[in-house]
Amino acid sequence: MGHRTQITLTDAQYASLKVQSQRTGATLAELVRRAVSLMYGPDDGLDEEALDDSFGAWHDRDFDGAAYVEELRPGLGRRLGL
């Protein structure tokens, strides 16, 4: 369900939106929705859904996770007592 609202923009904000709208073809409303999502976060559950979707992405790779981390951060395991 969508909700409508009225907002007051400064001349500079409106001009920026108009330029972006002409450049991208997106409506002013769509640009505002995107800005709100970027600033205040995506819909609830989308982060968890993305994590679930990525599970098993490296299932076809054969490697030792500890060795991989050691290669990236030499000595980290020792410093952490692993």
Coordinates of C-alpha atoms in Angstrom, one line a residue:
M1 CA 0.0 0.0 0.0
G2 CA 1.3 3.4 -0.9
H3 CA 1.0 6.6 1.0
R4 CA 1.0 10.1 -0.3
T5 CA 2.6 13.1 1.4
Q6 CA 3.4 16.7 0.6
I7 CA 6.9 18.1 1.1
T8 CA 8.4 21.5 0.7
L9 CA 11.7 21.6 -1.1
T10 CA 14.2 24.5 -1.4
D11 CA 14.8 25.8 -4.9
A12 CA 18.2 24.1 -4.9
Q13 CA 16.7 20.7 -3.8
Y14 CA 14.0 20.9 -6.5
A15 CA 16.5 21.9 -9.2
S16 CA 18.7 18.9 -8.2
L17 CA 15.8 16.5 -8.4
K18 CA 14.8 17.9 -11.8
V19 CA 18.3 17.5 -13.2
Q20 CA 18.5 14.0 -11.9
S21 CA 15.0 13.2 -13.3
Q22 CA 15.9 14.4 -16.7
R23 CA 19.2 12.5 -16.6
T24 CA 17.7 9.2 -15.4
G25 CA 14.1 9.3 -16.6
A26 CA 12.9 8.6 -13.1
T27 CA 10.0 10.7 -11.7
L28 CA 10.5 13.1 -8.9
A29 CA 8.5 10.8 -6.7
E30 CA 10.7 7.9 -7.5
L31 CA 13.8 9.9 -6.8
V32 CA 12.4 10.9 -3.4
R33 CA 11.5 7.3 -2.6
R34 CA 15.0 6.2 -3.5
A35 CA 16.6 8.9 -1.3
V36 CA 14.4 7.9 1.6
S37 CA 15.3 4.3 1.2
L38 CA 19.0 5.1 1.0
M39 CA 18.9 7.4 4.0
Y40 CA 16.6 5.5 6.3
G41 CA 17.3 1.9 5.1
P42 CA 15.5 -0.6 3.0
D43 CA 12.3 -2.3 3.8
D44 CA 12.4 -4.6 6.9
G45 CA 13.8 -8.0 6.1
L46 CA 15.5 -7.2 2.9
D47 CA 19.0 -7.4 4.5
E48 CA 18.2 -10.8 6.0
E49 CA 16.7 -11.9 2.7
A50 CA 19.9 -10.9 0.9
L51 CA 22.0 -12.9 3.4
D52 CA 19.8 -15.9 2.9
D53 CA 20.1 -15.6 -0.9
S54 CA 23.9 -15.5 -0.6
F55 CA 24.1 -18.6 1.5
G56 CA 26.1 -21.3 -0.3
A57 CA 27.5 -18.9 -2.9
W58 CA 31.0 -20.4 -2.5
H59 CA 29.8 -24.1 -2.2
D60 CA 31.9 -25.1 -5.2
R61 CA 35.1 -23.7 -3.8
D62 CA 37.5 -26.0 -1.9
F63 CA 39.5 -24.0 0.6
D64 CA 40.3 -23.8 4.3
G65 CA 38.7 -20.7 5.8
A66 CA 41.4 -20.3 8.5
A67 CA 44.1 -20.4 5.9
Y68 CA 42.3 -17.9 3.8
V69 CA 42.0 -15.4 6.7
E70 CA 45.7 -16.1 7.6
E71 CA 46.7 -15.2 4.0
L72 CA 44.6 -11.9 4.2
R73 CA 45.7 -11.0 7.8
P74 CA 49.0 -12.7 8.7
G75 CA 49.2 -13.4 12.4
L76 CA 45.6 -12.6 13.2
G77 CA 44.8 -16.1 14.3
R78 CA 47.8 -16.2 16.6
R79 CA 46.8 -12.8 18.1
L80 CA 43.3 -14.1 18.7
G81 CA 44.6 -17.3 20.2
L82 CA 43.3 -19.5 17.4

